[in-house]
DNA sequence: TAGGCTTATGCTCCTCAGTAGCACTTTGTG
DNA sequence: CACAAAGTGCTACTGAGGAGCATAAGCCTA
């Protein structure tokens, strides 16, 4: 289920067919981000996108569930990575939230492919800011992924399903990431992978203060 | 901008035209929730809904921005109330998050109209659980409202726009409410307004623990 | 109370996202 | 080499949502 995008990360172990599919997928994402950025999300029809990639609409919907998803693909890869990792994390001793924070940083580090992913994320982010339906899709995706991770946590840590804390911890993680993303997008200049990781660490650091701060 | 639904809360101070509009709006919400609950969100077309209420599709879209919104209307009234209240809250001394938590409970108390609102919320919630697009719309609405409240906080408390804490506090508030809603929906029996308020207080109480808890 | 103004409403036509059926091609396998 | 399985193109269809234009209902001033 992991949504991989970068053609570079398609090793020879995959069959010819699978590599071709990944190439089609990557082309759709790249072309979509370019066209949406140029003419706006609503200014590009799926027919135009499919024509640009020389693919039928049928093929598009075999790769993506919606027009919004193709614009959100870069961030989905990050969260899919985290979701899969949670299955094998060690939770001994450390607070769950801290373990999840570290895991998110690890998943983020895995996305570091000399700038391509970061560029796509930036485009995706700017599109989401202009397009409510992309925001809506992204939030729903986070919600669904959080629910899946919560289920894994409950199983692996033998938690009471009624305990709201694991889900709250996940919502905290998601909120932190979105805050980091906003700060990162707001900064001028070329956005780097390292800068995003730094923003994220910085938000993690001030998180406890969000519960207690009062007017200056 | 406040989306009021209950016909009972339409005092005589409103003009005839405004009261009629509110009645149409309320009828659309009630009929929509009933039809969606009966046959599923996707099993009811807008044309059917409009025919049942004896209203044209044009009128529907003057009252609601989308099919999803009409199913989310009850909760929007709650958050709209909070958004408007933040303009006049006192933030002296107490932590911002605590003030917001109290304000949310006040807005919730204002929704207490002898069961009608609670019933609609329950229906809305159950629909959202079955229908991703309703979830997506609701999350996007929360995101937008949170951004509006954050702007108010920044202005009233003279905060640095780059400070992530107010937005994190709001995301925490939203996450708490959703957790309370989940717990409340999961409970069997007739759901009451008081029970929802109790769930919410209970989540607020365990919130700090969400940052620090570890495996049992 | 008559007339004019504003605003909601209905009607109709349109675009486009997303689905489904069917036939064709390509790739992996016995 | 043949057969199974999966991806793809083509086409036709449904339904959400928007736009233009005309009408009606409520509101306001003389």
Short mmCIF file of C-alpha atoms (C1' of nucleotides) in Angstrom, two decimals:
data_model
loop_
_atom_site.label_atom_id
_atom_site.label_comp_id
_atom_site.label_asym_id
_atom_site.label_seq_id
_atom_site.Cartn_x
_atom_site.Cartn_y
_atom_site.Cartn_z
CA UNK A 1 0.00 0.00 0.00
CA UNK A 2 2.99 2.26 0.29
CA UNK A 3 2.71 4.98 -2.30
CA UNK A 4 6.12 5.34 -3.74
CA UNK A 5 6.77 8.02 -6.29
CA UNK A 6 10.39 8.52 -7.02
CA UNK A 7 11.53 6.53 -10.06
CA UNK A 8 15.00 6.48 -8.51
CA UNK A 9 13.74 4.29 -5.69
CA UNK A 10 12.58 1.55 -8.05
CA UNK A 11 15.19 -1.17 -7.81
CA UNK A 12 15.68 -3.88 -10.38
CA UNK A 13 14.03 -6.37 -8.07
CA UNK A 14 10.67 -5.15 -9.36
CA UNK A 15 9.18 -6.69 -12.43
CA UNK A 16 9.11 -4.83 -15.68
CA UNK A 17 5.40 -4.27 -15.32
CA UNK A 18 5.72 -2.88 -11.84
CA UNK A 19 8.48 -0.50 -12.86
CA UNK A 20 6.40 0.75 -15.76
CA UNK A 21 3.50 1.34 -13.45
CA UNK A 22 5.71 3.31 -11.08
CA UNK A 23 6.95 5.39 -13.99
CA UNK A 24 3.39 6.17 -15.05
CA UNK A 25 2.55 7.08 -11.49
CA UNK A 26 5.56 9.36 -11.13
CA UNK A 27 4.78 11.04 -14.43
CA UNK A 28 1.22 11.70 -13.32
CA UNK A 29 2.37 13.25 -10.04
CA UNK A 30 5.03 15.44 -11.61
CA UNK A 31 2.86 16.61 -14.48
CA UNK A 32 -0.08 17.20 -12.18
CA UNK A 33 1.95 19.31 -9.76
CA UNK A 34 3.40 21.30 -12.66
CA UNK A 35 0.05 21.93 -14.35
CA UNK A 36 -1.79 22.68 -11.09
CA UNK A 37 0.93 25.11 -10.04
CA UNK A 38 0.83 26.81 -13.40
CA UNK A 39 -2.92 27.12 -13.90
CA UNK A 40 -4.46 26.29 -10.56
CA UNK A 41 -6.06 23.06 -9.38
CA UNK A 42 -9.46 23.90 -10.81
CA UNK A 43 -7.93 25.28 -14.00
CA UNK A 44 -6.77 21.85 -15.08
CA UNK A 45 -9.20 19.10 -16.00
CA UNK A 46 -8.36 15.45 -15.61
CA UNK A 47 -8.72 15.04 -19.35
CA UNK A 48 -5.99 17.62 -19.90
CA UNK A 49 -3.71 16.00 -17.35
CA UNK A 50 -4.22 12.57 -18.88
CA UNK A 51 -3.59 13.89 -22.34
CA UNK A 52 -0.35 15.54 -21.18
CA UNK A 53 0.87 12.23 -19.72
CA UNK A 54 -0.57 10.30 -22.68
CA UNK A 55 -2.62 8.07 -20.47
CA UNK A 56 -6.33 7.39 -20.30
CA UNK A 57 -8.53 8.61 -17.46
CA UNK A 58 -9.11 4.98 -16.64
CA UNK A 59 -5.41 4.58 -15.95
CA UNK A 60 -5.39 7.69 -13.80
CA UNK A 61 -8.07 6.26 -11.54
CA UNK A 62 -6.22 2.99 -11.31
CA UNK A 63 -3.32 4.88 -9.73
CA UNK A 64 -5.15 7.50 -7.68
CA UNK A 65 -8.50 7.59 -5.97
CA UNK A 66 -9.15 11.25 -6.77
CA UNK A 67 -7.80 14.38 -8.39
CA UNK A 68 -6.92 15.62 -4.90
CA UNK A 69 -4.85 12.56 -4.12
CA UNK A 70 -2.41 13.04 -6.96
CA UNK A 71 -1.65 16.48 -5.55
CA UNK A 72 -1.13 15.03 -2.07
CA UNK A 73 0.99 12.07 -3.10
CA UNK A 74 4.35 13.33 -1.76
CA UNK A 75 3.10 13.67 1.81
CA UNK A 76 1.27 10.38 1.64
CA UNK A 77 4.56 8.61 1.05
CA UNK A 78 5.85 10.08 4.33
CA UNK A 79 2.87 8.98 6.41
CA UNK A 80 2.67 5.59 4.76
CA UNK A 81 6.28 5.09 5.76
CA UNK A 82 5.54 5.99 9.36
CA UNK A 83 2.50 3.74 9.44
CA UNK A 84 4.52 0.76 8.27
CA UNK A 85 7.35 1.50 10.71
CA UNK A 86 5.09 1.57 13.76
CA UNK A 87 4.66 -2.15 13.33
CA UNK A 88 8.27 -2.72 14.37
CA UNK A 89 9.12 0.12 16.73
CA UNK A 90 10.38 -0.51 20.23
CA UNK A 91 8.31 1.20 22.90
CA UNK A 92 10.29 0.12 25.94
CA UNK A 93 10.67 2.81 28.52
CA UNK A 94 10.30 5.96 26.42
CA UNK A 95 6.98 7.82 26.24
CA UNK A 96 4.92 6.77 23.22
CA UNK A 97 4.77 10.29 21.81
CA UNK A 98 8.56 10.59 21.86
CA UNK A 99 8.95 7.29 20.06
CA UNK A 100 6.47 8.46 17.42
CA UNK A 101 8.29 11.77 17.03
CA UNK A 102 11.56 9.96 16.42
CA UNK A 103 9.88 7.60 13.99
CA UNK A 104 8.45 10.51 12.03
CA UNK A 105 11.91 12.04 11.77
CA UNK A 106 13.22 8.71 10.53
CA UNK A 107 10.48 8.46 7.91
CA UNK A 108 11.25 12.02 6.90
CA UNK A 109 14.95 11.22 6.57
CA UNK A 110 14.03 8.35 4.26
CA UNK A 111 12.40 10.81 1.87
CA UNK A 112 15.70 12.57 1.34
CA UNK A 113 16.47 11.95 -2.34
CA UNK A 114 18.61 14.96 -3.16
CA UNK A 115 15.83 17.47 -3.41
CA UNK A 116 13.21 15.94 -5.67
CA UNK A 117 10.81 14.96 -2.90
CA UNK A 118 11.23 18.26 -1.10
CA UNK A 119 10.41 20.19 -4.26
CA UNK A 120 7.25 18.18 -4.77
CA UNK A 121 6.22 18.66 -1.15
CA UNK A 122 6.65 22.39 -1.49
CA UNK A 123 4.47 22.46 -4.58
CA UNK A 124 1.90 20.22 -2.95
CA UNK A 125 1.83 22.46 0.11
CA UNK A 126 1.34 25.63 -1.88
CA UNK A 127 -1.45 24.04 -3.86
CA UNK A 128 -3.15 22.92 -0.65
CA UNK A 129 -3.05 26.45 0.69
CA UNK A 130 -4.90 27.70 -2.38
CA UNK A 131 -7.31 24.78 -2.74
CA UNK A 132 -9.68 23.77 0.08
CA UNK A 133 -10.50 20.43 -1.48
CA UNK A 134 -6.83 19.41 -1.41
CA UNK A 135 -6.62 20.45 2.24
CA UNK A 136 -9.74 18.44 2.94
CA UNK A 137 -8.38 15.36 1.25
CA UNK A 138 -5.05 15.64 3.06
CA UNK A 139 -6.69 15.99 6.44
CA UNK A 140 -8.95 13.04 5.80
CA UNK A 141 -5.93 11.01 4.78
CA UNK A 142 -4.12 11.96 8.01
CA UNK A 143 -7.23 11.01 9.96
CA UNK A 144 -7.45 7.62 8.34
CA UNK A 145 -3.75 6.93 8.76
CA UNK A 146 -3.87 8.03 12.39
CA UNK A 147 -6.71 5.60 12.99
CA UNK A 148 -4.66 2.79 11.47
CA UNK A 149 -1.62 3.65 13.57
CA UNK A 150 -3.78 3.91 16.68
CA UNK A 151 -5.05 0.39 16.06
CA UNK A 152 -1.48 -0.86 15.77
CA UNK A 153 -0.51 0.88 19.00
CA UNK A 154 -3.48 -0.61 20.82
CA UNK A 155 -2.56 -4.06 19.68
CA UNK A 156 1.17 -3.85 20.29
CA UNK A 157 0.93 -2.07 23.65
CA UNK A 158 -2.17 -3.92 24.87
CA UNK A 159 -4.01 -0.66 25.44
CA UNK A 160 -7.64 -0.18 26.36
CA UNK A 161 -9.50 0.75 23.12
CA UNK A 162 -11.38 3.38 25.11
CA UNK A 163 -8.17 5.11 26.18
CA UNK A 164 -8.07 8.39 24.22
CA UNK A 165 -4.36 9.03 24.83
CA UNK A 166 -2.82 7.17 21.87
CA UNK A 167 -5.08 8.92 19.40
CA UNK A 168 -4.45 12.25 21.09
CA UNK A 169 -0.72 11.61 20.83
CA UNK A 170 -1.10 10.94 17.11
CA UNK A 171 -3.19 14.05 16.59
CA UNK A 172 -0.45 15.94 18.40
CA UNK A 173 2.11 14.47 16.03
CA UNK A 174 0.07 15.43 13.00
CA UNK A 175 -0.54 18.93 14.36
CA UNK A 176 3.19 19.34 14.98
CA UNK A 177 4.04 18.27 11.48
CA UNK A 178 1.52 20.66 9.97
CA UNK A 179 2.88 23.49 12.08
CA UNK A 180 6.41 22.66 10.89
CA UNK A 181 5.20 22.53 7.31
CA UNK A 182 3.54 25.94 7.61
CA UNK A 183 6.66 27.50 9.10
CA UNK A 184 8.85 25.85 6.47
CA UNK A 185 6.62 27.01 3.61
CA UNK A 186 6.53 30.55 4.98
CA UNK A 187 10.31 30.87 5.00
CA UNK A 188 11.71 32.55 1.89
CA UNK A 189 14.50 31.09 -0.21
CA UNK A 190 15.08 27.55 -1.38
CA UNK A 191 13.48 25.11 1.04
CA UNK A 192 15.66 22.18 1.99
CA UNK A 193 15.05 18.79 3.47
CA UNK A 194 17.26 19.58 6.45
CA UNK A 195 15.35 22.80 7.11
CA UNK A 196 12.08 20.90 7.30
CA UNK A 197 13.55 18.42 9.75
CA UNK A 198 14.84 21.32 11.83
CA UNK A 199 11.41 22.98 11.88
CA UNK A 200 9.89 19.73 13.00
CA UNK A 201 12.34 19.30 15.88
CA UNK A 202 11.71 22.87 16.88
CA UNK A 203 7.95 22.36 17.02
CA UNK A 204 8.40 19.17 19.04
CA UNK A 205 10.39 21.21 21.52
CA UNK A 206 7.73 23.85 22.08
CA UNK A 207 4.85 21.39 22.10
CA UNK A 208 4.55 21.06 25.90
CA UNK A 209 4.40 24.85 26.07
CA UNK A 210 1.29 24.83 23.89
CA UNK A 211 -0.67 23.37 26.81
CA UNK A 212 0.41 25.94 29.35
CA UNK A 213 1.32 29.26 27.74
CA UNK A 214 -0.63 32.38 28.64
CA UNK A 215 -0.61 35.98 27.49
CA UNK A 216 2.77 37.69 27.71
CA UNK B 1 -21.92 33.97 9.41
CA UNK B 2 -23.18 31.90 12.30
CA UNK B 3 -25.04 28.91 10.95
CA UNK B 4 -28.08 28.56 13.12
CA UNK B 5 -30.37 25.63 12.55
CA UNK B 6 -32.95 25.25 15.22
CA UNK B 7 -36.23 26.96 14.32
CA UNK B 8 -36.87 27.37 18.02
CA UNK B 9 -33.96 29.78 18.29
CA UNK B 10 -35.40 32.16 15.71
CA UNK B 11 -36.82 35.04 17.69
CA UNK B 12 -39.37 37.50 16.38
CA UNK B 13 -36.67 40.11 15.97
CA UNK B 14 -35.83 38.52 12.62
CA UNK B 15 -37.69 39.61 9.54
CA UNK B 16 -40.22 37.35 7.93
CA UNK B 17 -37.84 36.67 5.09
CA UNK B 18 -35.02 35.69 7.43
CA UNK B 19 -37.24 33.38 9.43
CA UNK B 20 -38.43 31.69 6.27
CA UNK B 21 -34.87 31.18 5.16
CA UNK B 22 -34.00 29.64 8.51
CA UNK B 23 -36.98 27.33 8.22
CA UNK B 24 -35.89 26.21 4.76
CA UNK B 25 -32.38 25.65 6.09
CA UNK B 26 -33.60 23.63 9.05
CA UNK B 27 -35.85 21.56 6.82
CA UNK B 28 -32.93 20.80 4.52
CA UNK B 29 -30.73 19.71 7.42
CA UNK B 30 -33.36 17.52 9.05
CA UNK B 31 -34.50 15.91 5.83
CA UNK B 32 -30.94 15.38 4.68
CA UNK B 33 -29.92 13.69 7.94
CA UNK B 34 -33.00 11.49 7.81
CA UNK B 35 -32.54 10.46 4.19
CA UNK B 36 -28.78 9.95 4.48
CA UNK B 37 -29.24 7.86 7.61
CA UNK B 38 -31.90 5.78 5.91
CA UNK B 39 -30.26 5.16 2.54
CA UNK B 40 -26.67 6.26 2.97
CA UNK B 41 -24.99 9.49 1.90
CA UNK B 42 -24.28 8.28 -1.63
CA UNK B 43 -27.68 6.66 -1.92
CA UNK B 44 -29.44 10.01 -1.92
CA UNK B 45 -29.01 12.47 -4.76
CA UNK B 46 -29.35 16.19 -4.28
CA UNK B 47 -32.29 16.16 -6.64
CA UNK B 48 -34.10 13.73 -4.37
CA UNK B 49 -33.32 15.76 -1.27
CA UNK B 50 -34.51 18.96 -2.93
CA UNK B 51 -37.66 17.31 -4.12
CA UNK B 52 -38.40 16.02 -0.61
CA UNK B 53 -38.03 19.53 0.82
CA UNK B 54 -39.81 21.03 -2.22
CA UNK B 55 -36.98 23.36 -3.01
CA UNK B 56 -34.83 23.81 -6.09
CA UNK B 57 -31.18 22.78 -6.23
CA UNK B 58 -30.37 26.44 -6.66
CA UNK B 59 -31.86 27.14 -3.25
CA UNK B 60 -29.90 24.30 -1.72
CA UNK B 61 -26.63 25.79 -2.90
CA UNK B 62 -27.59 29.19 -1.58
CA UNK B 63 -27.81 27.67 1.88
CA UNK B 64 -24.96 25.18 1.76
CA UNK B 65 -21.70 25.03 -0.12
CA UNK B 66 -21.82 21.28 -0.68
CA UNK B 67 -23.71 18.10 -0.04
CA UNK B 68 -21.20 17.34 2.72
CA UNK B 69 -21.86 20.60 4.51
CA UNK B 70 -25.54 19.96 5.08
CA UNK B 71 -24.59 16.75 6.88
CA UNK B 72 -22.05 18.63 9.02
CA UNK B 73 -24.27 21.59 9.89
CA UNK B 74 -24.91 20.70 13.56
CA UNK B 75 -21.24 20.71 14.47
CA UNK B 76 -20.58 23.84 12.47
CA UNK B 77 -22.98 25.72 14.69
CA UNK B 78 -20.87 24.72 17.70
CA UNK B 79 -17.57 25.87 16.22
CA UNK B 80 -19.04 29.03 14.76
CA UNK B 81 -20.22 29.87 18.26
CA UNK B 82 -16.74 29.35 19.68
CA UNK B 83 -15.15 31.40 16.91
CA UNK B 84 -17.42 34.34 17.64
CA UNK B 85 -16.90 34.07 21.40
CA UNK B 86 -13.10 34.21 21.17
CA UNK B 87 -13.47 37.83 20.14
CA UNK B 88 -14.61 38.76 23.67
CA UNK B 89 -12.91 36.25 25.96
CA UNK B 90 -10.74 37.36 28.83
CA UNK B 91 -7.25 35.84 28.74
CA UNK B 92 -5.88 37.40 31.92
CA UNK B 93 -3.78 35.04 33.95
CA UNK B 94 -5.11 31.65 32.86
CA UNK B 95 -3.34 29.58 30.19
CA UNK B 96 -4.78 30.14 26.73
CA UNK B 97 -5.67 26.49 26.26
CA UNK B 98 -7.69 26.44 29.47
CA UNK B 99 -9.60 29.53 28.43
CA UNK B 100 -10.38 27.90 25.09
CA UNK B 101 -11.49 24.69 26.77
CA UNK B 102 -13.90 26.61 28.98
CA UNK B 103 -15.16 28.57 25.98
CA UNK B 104 -15.84 25.36 24.07
CA UNK B 105 -17.85 24.03 26.99
CA UNK B 106 -19.82 27.29 27.04
CA UNK B 107 -20.51 27.06 23.32
CA UNK B 108 -21.56 23.46 23.81
CA UNK B 109 -23.91 24.43 26.64
CA UNK B 110 -25.51 26.99 24.32
CA UNK B 111 -26.45 24.15 21.95
CA UNK B 112 -28.61 22.56 24.63
CA UNK B 113 -32.13 22.79 23.19
CA UNK B 114 -33.81 19.86 24.90
CA UNK B 115 -32.35 17.14 22.71
CA UNK B 116 -32.89 18.25 19.13
CA UNK B 117 -29.32 19.37 18.53
CA UNK B 118 -27.84 16.34 20.23
CA UNK B 119 -29.90 14.02 18.06
CA UNK B 120 -28.71 15.74 14.92
CA UNK B 121 -25.10 15.62 16.06
CA UNK B 122 -25.39 11.92 16.68
CA UNK B 123 -26.78 11.34 13.20
CA UNK B 124 -24.15 13.58 11.67
CA UNK B 125 -21.42 11.70 13.52
CA UNK B 126 -22.62 8.30 12.42
CA UNK B 127 -22.83 9.45 8.83
CA UNK B 128 -19.30 10.85 9.00
CA UNK B 129 -18.02 7.49 10.22
CA UNK B 130 -19.49 5.79 7.17
CA UNK B 131 -18.64 8.47 4.63
CA UNK B 132 -15.05 9.66 4.07
CA UNK B 133 -16.11 12.73 2.16
CA UNK B 134 -18.12 14.00 5.13
CA UNK B 135 -15.13 13.41 7.38
CA UNK B 136 -12.96 15.29 4.92
CA UNK B 137 -15.31 18.22 4.79
CA UNK B 138 -15.60 18.38 8.56
CA UNK B 139 -11.85 18.32 9.07
CA UNK B 140 -11.35 21.01 6.49
CA UNK B 141 -13.97 23.12 8.23
CA UNK B 142 -12.20 22.68 11.57
CA UNK B 143 -8.93 23.64 9.92
CA UNK B 144 -10.39 26.81 8.47
CA UNK B 145 -12.11 27.77 11.71
CA UNK B 146 -8.94 27.08 13.68
CA UNK B 147 -7.03 29.40 11.36
CA UNK B 148 -9.62 32.13 11.93
CA UNK B 149 -9.47 31.71 15.71
CA UNK B 150 -5.67 31.68 15.60
CA UNK B 151 -5.72 35.02 13.80
CA UNK B 152 -8.00 36.45 16.48
CA UNK B 153 -5.71 35.16 19.23
CA UNK B 154 -2.66 36.66 17.56
CA UNK B 155 -4.34 40.03 17.33
CA UNK B 156 -5.86 40.11 20.78
CA UNK B 157 -2.82 38.71 22.60
CA UNK B 158 -0.20 40.49 20.47
CA UNK B 159 1.48 37.22 19.60
CA UNK B 160 4.26 36.60 17.12
CA UNK B 161 2.64 35.20 13.94
CA UNK B 162 5.49 32.70 13.75
CA UNK B 163 4.73 31.31 17.20
CA UNK B 164 3.26 27.84 16.62
CA UNK B 165 1.78 27.50 20.12
CA UNK B 166 -1.66 29.11 19.59
CA UNK B 167 -2.37 26.95 16.58
CA UNK B 168 -1.11 23.88 18.41
CA UNK B 169 -3.41 24.72 21.30
CA UNK B 170 -6.34 24.93 18.89
CA UNK B 171 -5.44 21.65 17.23
CA UNK B 172 -5.31 20.15 20.71
CA UNK B 173 -8.77 21.51 21.42
CA UNK B 174 -10.12 20.07 18.18
CA UNK B 175 -8.44 16.72 18.81
CA UNK B 176 -9.93 16.61 22.31
CA UNK B 177 -13.40 17.32 21.00
CA UNK B 178 -13.12 14.63 18.36
CA UNK B 179 -11.94 12.15 20.97
CA UNK B 180 -14.91 13.06 23.17
CA UNK B 181 -17.25 12.69 20.23
CA UNK B 182 -15.87 9.25 19.41
CA UNK B 183 -16.24 8.07 22.99
CA UNK B 184 -19.74 9.55 23.21
CA UNK B 185 -20.83 7.92 19.95
CA UNK B 186 -19.42 4.56 21.01
CA UNK B 187 -21.47 4.49 24.22
CA UNK B 188 -24.73 2.57 23.91
CA UNK B 189 -28.08 3.96 24.96
CA UNK B 190 -29.63 7.36 24.39
CA UNK B 191 -26.86 9.94 24.08
CA UNK B 192 -27.46 13.09 26.06
CA UNK B 193 -26.08 16.59 25.94
CA UNK B 194 -24.76 16.29 29.48
CA UNK B 195 -22.95 13.06 28.63
CA UNK B 196 -21.13 14.75 25.76
CA UNK B 197 -20.04 17.61 28.03
CA UNK B 198 -18.83 15.04 30.56
CA UNK B 199 -16.81 13.17 27.91
CA UNK B 200 -15.23 16.43 26.87
CA UNK B 201 -14.21 17.35 30.42
CA UNK B 202 -12.83 13.88 30.85
CA UNK B 203 -10.66 14.17 27.72
CA UNK B 204 -9.42 17.59 28.82
CA UNK B 205 -8.33 15.99 32.06
CA UNK B 206 -6.22 13.26 30.45
CA UNK B 207 -4.78 15.52 27.76
CA UNK B 208 -1.46 16.27 29.53
CA UNK B 209 -1.01 12.53 29.92
CA UNK B 210 -1.11 12.10 26.16
CA UNK B 211 2.31 13.75 25.95
CA UNK B 212 3.99 11.57 28.50
CA UNK B 213 2.35 8.15 28.76
CA UNK B 214 4.35 5.04 27.97
CA UNK B 215 3.62 1.33 27.80
CA UNK B 216 2.05 -0.11 30.92
"C1'" DT C 1 -51.50 51.87 -0.21
"C1'" DA C 2 -48.97 52.07 -4.36
"C1'" DG C 3 -44.86 51.65 -6.48
"C1'" DG C 4 -40.06 50.58 -6.64
"C1'" DC C 5 -36.10 48.06 -4.67
"C1'" DT C 6 -33.80 44.03 -2.91
"C1'" DT C 7 -33.30 39.33 -2.39
"C1'" DA C 8 -34.70 34.52 -2.73
"C1'" DT C 9 -36.25 31.26 -5.84
"C1'" DG C 10 -37.17 28.30 -9.99
"C1'" DC C 11 -35.84 26.71 -14.38
"C1'" DT C 12 -32.66 25.27 -17.63
"C1'" DC C 13 -28.33 24.33 -19.59
"C1'" DC C 14 -23.56 23.29 -18.86
"C1'" DT C 15 -18.94 21.35 -17.16
"C1'" DC C 16 -16.38 17.91 -15.21
"C1'" DA C 17 -15.11 14.27 -11.59
"C1'" DG C 18 -15.60 9.68 -11.11
"C1'" DT C 19 -17.62 4.79 -12.48
"C1'" DA C 20 -18.42 0.72 -15.33
"C1'" DG C 21 -18.38 -2.43 -19.40
"C1'" DC C 22 -15.90 -4.36 -23.06
"C1'" DA C 23 -12.19 -5.35 -26.03
"C1'" DC C 24 -7.15 -5.30 -26.69
"C1'" DT C 25 -2.39 -5.63 -25.32
"C1'" DT C 26 1.47 -6.70 -22.48
"C1'" DT C 27 3.91 -9.40 -19.04
"C1'" DG C 28 4.79 -13.43 -16.21
"C1'" DT C 29 4.27 -18.57 -15.92
"C1'" DG C 30 3.68 -23.79 -16.85
"C1'" DC D 1 4.41 -21.92 -27.07
"C1'" DA D 2 0.10 -21.33 -24.96
"C1'" DC D 3 -2.48 -19.60 -21.30
"C1'" DA D 4 -3.54 -16.80 -17.29
"C1'" DA D 5 -3.45 -12.31 -15.21
"C1'" DA D 6 -3.14 -7.71 -15.08
"C1'" DG D 7 -2.94 -2.96 -17.23
"C1'" DT D 8 -4.86 -0.09 -20.61
"C1'" DG D 9 -7.89 2.46 -24.01
"C1'" DC D 10 -12.38 3.64 -25.58
"C1'" DT D 11 -16.92 4.93 -24.71
"C1'" DA D 12 -21.03 5.95 -22.45
"C1'" DC D 13 -23.15 7.22 -18.15
"C1'" DT D 14 -24.34 9.41 -13.42
"C1'" DG D 15 -24.42 13.11 -10.34
"C1'" DA D 16 -22.30 17.34 -8.01
"C1'" DG D 17 -21.97 21.89 -8.60
"C1'" DG D 18 -22.21 26.45 -11.13
"C1'" DA D 19 -24.29 30.34 -14.31
"C1'" DG D 20 -27.90 33.12 -16.74
"C1'" DC D 21 -32.27 34.79 -16.89
"C1'" DA D 22 -36.85 35.54 -15.47
"C1'" DT D 23 -40.24 35.61 -11.64
"C1'" DA D 24 -42.08 36.15 -7.11
"C1'" DA D 25 -41.96 37.39 -2.38
"C1'" DG D 26 -40.82 40.51 1.26
"C1'" DC D 27 -39.29 45.26 2.50
"C1'" DC D 28 -39.17 50.32 2.37
"C1'" DT D 29 -40.41 55.00 1.18
"C1'" DA D 30 -43.79 58.50 -0.46
#
